[in-house]
Tab-separated table of C-alpha atoms in Angstrom:
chain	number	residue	atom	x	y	z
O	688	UNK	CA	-12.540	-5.767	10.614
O	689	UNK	CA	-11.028	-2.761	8.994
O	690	UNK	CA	-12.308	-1.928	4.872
O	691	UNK	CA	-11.775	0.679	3.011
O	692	UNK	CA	-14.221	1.467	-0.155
O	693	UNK	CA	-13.327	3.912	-2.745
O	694	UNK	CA	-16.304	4.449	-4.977
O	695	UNK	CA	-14.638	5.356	-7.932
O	696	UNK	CA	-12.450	2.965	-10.299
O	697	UNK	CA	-11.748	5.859	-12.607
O	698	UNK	CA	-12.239	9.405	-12.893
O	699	UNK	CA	-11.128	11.916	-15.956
O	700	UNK	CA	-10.752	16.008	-15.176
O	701	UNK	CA	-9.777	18.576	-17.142
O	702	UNK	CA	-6.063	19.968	-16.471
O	703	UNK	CA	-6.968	23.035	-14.173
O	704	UNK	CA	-10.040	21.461	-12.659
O	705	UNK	CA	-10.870	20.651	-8.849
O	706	UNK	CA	-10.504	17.467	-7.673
O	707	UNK	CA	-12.497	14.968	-5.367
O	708	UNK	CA	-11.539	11.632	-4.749
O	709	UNK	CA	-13.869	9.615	-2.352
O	710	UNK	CA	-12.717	7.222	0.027
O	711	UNK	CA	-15.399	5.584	2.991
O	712	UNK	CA	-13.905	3.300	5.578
O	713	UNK	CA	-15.602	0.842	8.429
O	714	UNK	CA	-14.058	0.388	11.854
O	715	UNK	CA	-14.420	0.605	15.019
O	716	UNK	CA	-11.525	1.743	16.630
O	717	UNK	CA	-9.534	5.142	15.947
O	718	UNK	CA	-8.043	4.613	12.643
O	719	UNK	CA	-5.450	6.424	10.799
O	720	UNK	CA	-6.275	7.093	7.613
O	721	UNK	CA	-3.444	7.745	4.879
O	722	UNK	CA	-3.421	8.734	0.699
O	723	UNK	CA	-1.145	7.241	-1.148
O	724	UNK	CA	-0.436	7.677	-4.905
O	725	UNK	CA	1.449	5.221	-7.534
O	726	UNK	CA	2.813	6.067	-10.840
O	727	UNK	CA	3.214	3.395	-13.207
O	728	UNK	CA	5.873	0.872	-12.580
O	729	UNK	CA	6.373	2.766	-9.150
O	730	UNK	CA	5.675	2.086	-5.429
O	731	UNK	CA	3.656	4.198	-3.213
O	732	UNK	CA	4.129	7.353	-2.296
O	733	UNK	CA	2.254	9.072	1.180
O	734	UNK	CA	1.016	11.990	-0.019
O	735	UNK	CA	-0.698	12.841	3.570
O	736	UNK	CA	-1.894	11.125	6.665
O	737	UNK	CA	-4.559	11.693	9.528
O	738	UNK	CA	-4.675	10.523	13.280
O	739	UNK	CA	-5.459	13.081	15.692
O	740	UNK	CA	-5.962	16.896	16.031
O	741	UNK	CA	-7.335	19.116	13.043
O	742	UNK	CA	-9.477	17.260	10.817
O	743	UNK	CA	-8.474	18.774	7.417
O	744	UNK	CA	-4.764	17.909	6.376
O	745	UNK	CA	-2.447	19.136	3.965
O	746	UNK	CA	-0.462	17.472	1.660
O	747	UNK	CA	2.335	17.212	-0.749
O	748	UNK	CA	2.031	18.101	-4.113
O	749	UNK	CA	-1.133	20.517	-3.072
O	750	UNK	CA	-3.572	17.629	-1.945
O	751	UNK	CA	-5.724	17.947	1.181
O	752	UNK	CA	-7.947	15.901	2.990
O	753	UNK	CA	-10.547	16.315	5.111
O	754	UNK	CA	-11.498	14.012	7.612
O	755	UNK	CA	-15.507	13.245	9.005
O	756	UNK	CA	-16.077	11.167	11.536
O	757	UNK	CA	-19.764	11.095	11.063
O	758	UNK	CA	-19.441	10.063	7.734
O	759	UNK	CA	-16.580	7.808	7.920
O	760	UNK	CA	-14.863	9.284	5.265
O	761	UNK	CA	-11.983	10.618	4.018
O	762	UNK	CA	-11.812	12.555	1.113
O	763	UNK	CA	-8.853	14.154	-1.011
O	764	UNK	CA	-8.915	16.954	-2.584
O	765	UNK	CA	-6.674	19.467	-5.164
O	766	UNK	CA	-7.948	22.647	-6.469
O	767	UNK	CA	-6.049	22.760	-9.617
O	768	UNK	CA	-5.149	19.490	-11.682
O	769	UNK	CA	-2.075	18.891	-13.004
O	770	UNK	CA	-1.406	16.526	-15.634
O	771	UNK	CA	1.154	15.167	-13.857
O	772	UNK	CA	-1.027	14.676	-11.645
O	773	UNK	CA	-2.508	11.423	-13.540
O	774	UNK	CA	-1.992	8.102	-11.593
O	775	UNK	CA	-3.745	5.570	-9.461
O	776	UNK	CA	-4.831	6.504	-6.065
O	777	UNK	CA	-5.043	4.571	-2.833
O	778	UNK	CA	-6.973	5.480	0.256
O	779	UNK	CA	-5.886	3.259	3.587
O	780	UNK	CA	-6.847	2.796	7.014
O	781	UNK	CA	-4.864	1.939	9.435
O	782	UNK	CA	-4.586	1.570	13.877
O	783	UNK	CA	-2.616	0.637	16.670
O	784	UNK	CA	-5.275	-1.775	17.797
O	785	UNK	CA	-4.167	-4.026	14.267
O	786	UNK	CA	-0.309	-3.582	15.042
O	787	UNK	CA	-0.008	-0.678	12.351
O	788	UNK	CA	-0.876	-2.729	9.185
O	789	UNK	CA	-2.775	-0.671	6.779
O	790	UNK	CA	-5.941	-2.221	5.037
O	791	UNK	CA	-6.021	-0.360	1.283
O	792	UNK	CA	-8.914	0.633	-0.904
O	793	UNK	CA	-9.139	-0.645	-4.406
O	794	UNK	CA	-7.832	2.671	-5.864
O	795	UNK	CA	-8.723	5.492	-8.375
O	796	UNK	CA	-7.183	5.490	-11.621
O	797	UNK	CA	-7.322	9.297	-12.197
O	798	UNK	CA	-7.153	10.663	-15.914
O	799	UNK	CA	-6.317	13.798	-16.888
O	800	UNK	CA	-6.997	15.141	-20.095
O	801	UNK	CA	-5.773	18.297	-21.592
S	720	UNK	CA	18.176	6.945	3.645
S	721	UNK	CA	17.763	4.761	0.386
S	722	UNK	CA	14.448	3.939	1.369
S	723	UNK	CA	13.134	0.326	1.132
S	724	UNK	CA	15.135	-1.715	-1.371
S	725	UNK	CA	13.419	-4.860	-3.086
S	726	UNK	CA	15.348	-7.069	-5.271
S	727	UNK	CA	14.993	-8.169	-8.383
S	728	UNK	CA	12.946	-5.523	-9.549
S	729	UNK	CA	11.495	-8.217	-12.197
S	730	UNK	CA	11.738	-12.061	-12.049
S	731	UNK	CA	10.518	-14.330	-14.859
S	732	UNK	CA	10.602	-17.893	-13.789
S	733	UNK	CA	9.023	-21.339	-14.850
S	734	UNK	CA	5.874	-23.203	-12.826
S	735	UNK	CA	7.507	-25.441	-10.524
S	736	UNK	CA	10.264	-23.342	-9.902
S	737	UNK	CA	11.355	-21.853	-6.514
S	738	UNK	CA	11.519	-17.990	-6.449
S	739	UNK	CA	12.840	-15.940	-3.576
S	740	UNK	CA	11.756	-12.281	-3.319
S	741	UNK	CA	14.224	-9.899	-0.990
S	742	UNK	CA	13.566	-6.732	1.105
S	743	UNK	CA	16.052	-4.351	3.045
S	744	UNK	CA	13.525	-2.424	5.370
S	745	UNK	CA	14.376	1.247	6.336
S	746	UNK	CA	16.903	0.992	8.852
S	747	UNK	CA	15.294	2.313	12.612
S	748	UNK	CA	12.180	0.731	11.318
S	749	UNK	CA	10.742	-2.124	13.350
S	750	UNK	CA	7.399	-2.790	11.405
S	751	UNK	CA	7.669	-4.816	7.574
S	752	UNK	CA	5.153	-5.767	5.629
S	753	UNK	CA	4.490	-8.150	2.463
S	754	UNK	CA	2.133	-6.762	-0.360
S	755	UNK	CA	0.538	-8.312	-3.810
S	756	UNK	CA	-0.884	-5.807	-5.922
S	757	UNK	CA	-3.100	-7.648	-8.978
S	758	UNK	CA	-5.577	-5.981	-11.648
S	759	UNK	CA	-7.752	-8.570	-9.527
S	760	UNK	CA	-7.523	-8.308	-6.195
S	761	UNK	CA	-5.600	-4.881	-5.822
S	762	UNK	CA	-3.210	-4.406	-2.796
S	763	UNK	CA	-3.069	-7.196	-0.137
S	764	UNK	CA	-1.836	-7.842	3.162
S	765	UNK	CA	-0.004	-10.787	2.561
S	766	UNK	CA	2.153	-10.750	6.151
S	767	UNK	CA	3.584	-8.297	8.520
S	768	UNK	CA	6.114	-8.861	11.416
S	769	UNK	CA	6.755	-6.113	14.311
S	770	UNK	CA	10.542	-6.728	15.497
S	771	UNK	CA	11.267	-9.316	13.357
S	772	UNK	CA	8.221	-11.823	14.756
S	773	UNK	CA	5.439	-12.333	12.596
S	774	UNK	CA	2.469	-11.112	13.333
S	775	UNK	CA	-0.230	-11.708	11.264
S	776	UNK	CA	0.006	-14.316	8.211
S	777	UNK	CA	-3.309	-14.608	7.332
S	778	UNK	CA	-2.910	-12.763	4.160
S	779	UNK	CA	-0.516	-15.913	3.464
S	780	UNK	CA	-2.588	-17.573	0.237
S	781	UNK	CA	-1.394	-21.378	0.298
S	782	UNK	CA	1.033	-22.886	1.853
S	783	UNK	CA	3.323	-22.818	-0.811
S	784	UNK	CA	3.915	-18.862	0.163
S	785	UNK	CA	6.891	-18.811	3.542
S	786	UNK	CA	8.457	-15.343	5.018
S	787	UNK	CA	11.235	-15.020	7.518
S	788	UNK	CA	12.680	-12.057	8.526
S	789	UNK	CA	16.406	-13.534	10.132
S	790	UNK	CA	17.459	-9.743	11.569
S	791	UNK	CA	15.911	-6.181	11.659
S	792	UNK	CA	17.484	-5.094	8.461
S	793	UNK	CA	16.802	-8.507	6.001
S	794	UNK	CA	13.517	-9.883	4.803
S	795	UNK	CA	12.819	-12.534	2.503
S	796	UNK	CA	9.243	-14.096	0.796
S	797	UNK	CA	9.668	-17.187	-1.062
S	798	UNK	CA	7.305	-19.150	-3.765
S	799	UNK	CA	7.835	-23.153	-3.566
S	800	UNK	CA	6.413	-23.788	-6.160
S	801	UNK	CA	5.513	-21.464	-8.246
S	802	UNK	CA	2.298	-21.182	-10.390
S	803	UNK	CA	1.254	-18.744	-12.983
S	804	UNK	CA	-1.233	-17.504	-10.696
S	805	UNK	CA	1.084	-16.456	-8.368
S	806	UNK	CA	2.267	-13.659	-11.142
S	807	UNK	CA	1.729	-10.100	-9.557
S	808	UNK	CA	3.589	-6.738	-7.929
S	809	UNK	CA	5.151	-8.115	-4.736
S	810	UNK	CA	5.579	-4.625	-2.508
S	811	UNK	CA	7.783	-4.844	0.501
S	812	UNK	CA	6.841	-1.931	3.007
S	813	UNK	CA	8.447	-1.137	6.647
S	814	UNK	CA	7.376	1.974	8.995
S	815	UNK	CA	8.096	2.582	12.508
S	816	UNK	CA	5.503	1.156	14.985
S	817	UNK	CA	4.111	4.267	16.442
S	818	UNK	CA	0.892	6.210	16.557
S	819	UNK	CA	-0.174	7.001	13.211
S	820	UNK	CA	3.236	6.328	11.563
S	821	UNK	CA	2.843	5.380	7.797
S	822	UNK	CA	4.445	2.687	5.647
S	823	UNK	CA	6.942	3.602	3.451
S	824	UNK	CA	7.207	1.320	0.142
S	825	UNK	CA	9.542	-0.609	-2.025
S	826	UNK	CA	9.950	-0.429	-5.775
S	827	UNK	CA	8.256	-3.341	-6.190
S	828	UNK	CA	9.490	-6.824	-7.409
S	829	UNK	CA	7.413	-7.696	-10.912
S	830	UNK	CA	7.095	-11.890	-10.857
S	831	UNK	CA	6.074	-13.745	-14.022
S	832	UNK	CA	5.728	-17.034	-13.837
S	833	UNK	CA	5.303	-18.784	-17.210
């Protein structure tokens, strides 16, 4: 069965800091792995996706990701944080095998403090 | 495109009641799916259908919970009854059933059921 862990409940950084959000998943198929963020009282947004070719992706809003198979993870990643940048953060995994349905991690509330 | 449009965007209804939660997918999209986001339990699967047939309702949490999707365009999920417990972030999602395609979210429908 597909899971997705994401280590991290919450995480504070300094406005201008780097960022590292962690995000592990189990499966054994080819999954497609996906960020998404959510504002308060907001859906999700994508902010970027994986599922074939180079394993480091960019994003919107300056977020990458790489991706590492041996690991199983699947990390994002901002140089510079912006305090808009504060919300919750979901890591999902998702395949063809399981019809498309994405399984989501428990999220990261990230904090940003000035 | 408007995106995915849920309606209401909050309901506040008794225990006992019936309460009937509505979703206009993307249009072209052929892939919708039925979230419950709780301080709890976070995001879950609740069901997804691929052309309008469901596909996987194990998410479903009692019996109590139904979804139909009539046409390609028109989704509803329906609480009979409802029970505090069942008080939560409903998310309606649809994405086109491809390689690596992601889901693309709803505002949410907030339920309160007192």
């Amino acid at each position: 069965a597909q899971s997705v862990t994401q280590p991290d409940i919450h995480i504070t950084v300094s406005e201008g800091a780097s960022l590292e959000l962690r995000c592990n998943y189990s499966y054994g198929a080819t999954p497609y792995l996906f960020w998404y963020v959510q504002s308060p009282g907001q859906g999700l947004q994508l902010l970027l996706k994986y599922f074939s070719g180079d394993t480091l992706v960019q994003g919107i809003k300056g977020f990458e990701a790489e991706f590492k198979r041996s690991q199983s993870s699947f990390n994002l990643r901002k140089p510079s944080v912006h305090w808009s940048d504060a919300a919750e953060y979901f890591c999902a995994v998702g395949s063809m095998e399981y019809g498309n349905k994405l399984v989501f991690g428990a999220g990261t509330i990230l904090r940003v403090k000035s | 495109d408007a995106g995915v449009i849920q309606s209401p965007r909050h309901e506040v209804t008794e225990m006992g009641q019936e309460v009937t939660l509505r979703c206009k997918p993307i249009s072209g999209h052929n892939s919708l799916f039925w979230y419950r986001q709780t301080m709890m339990r976070g995001l879950e699967l609740l069901i997804y259908f691929n052309n309008n047939v469901p596909i996987d309702d194990s998410g479903m949490p009692e019996d109590r919970f139904s979804a139909k999707m009539p046409n390609a365009s028109f989704s509803t999920l329906k609480i009979q009854p409802s029970e505090p417990r069942d008080s939560a972030v409903y998310f309606c999602a649809s994405s086109f059933r491809g390689m690596g395609t992601e889901a693309f979210f709803g505002q949410g429908t907030r339920l309160t059921v007192v």
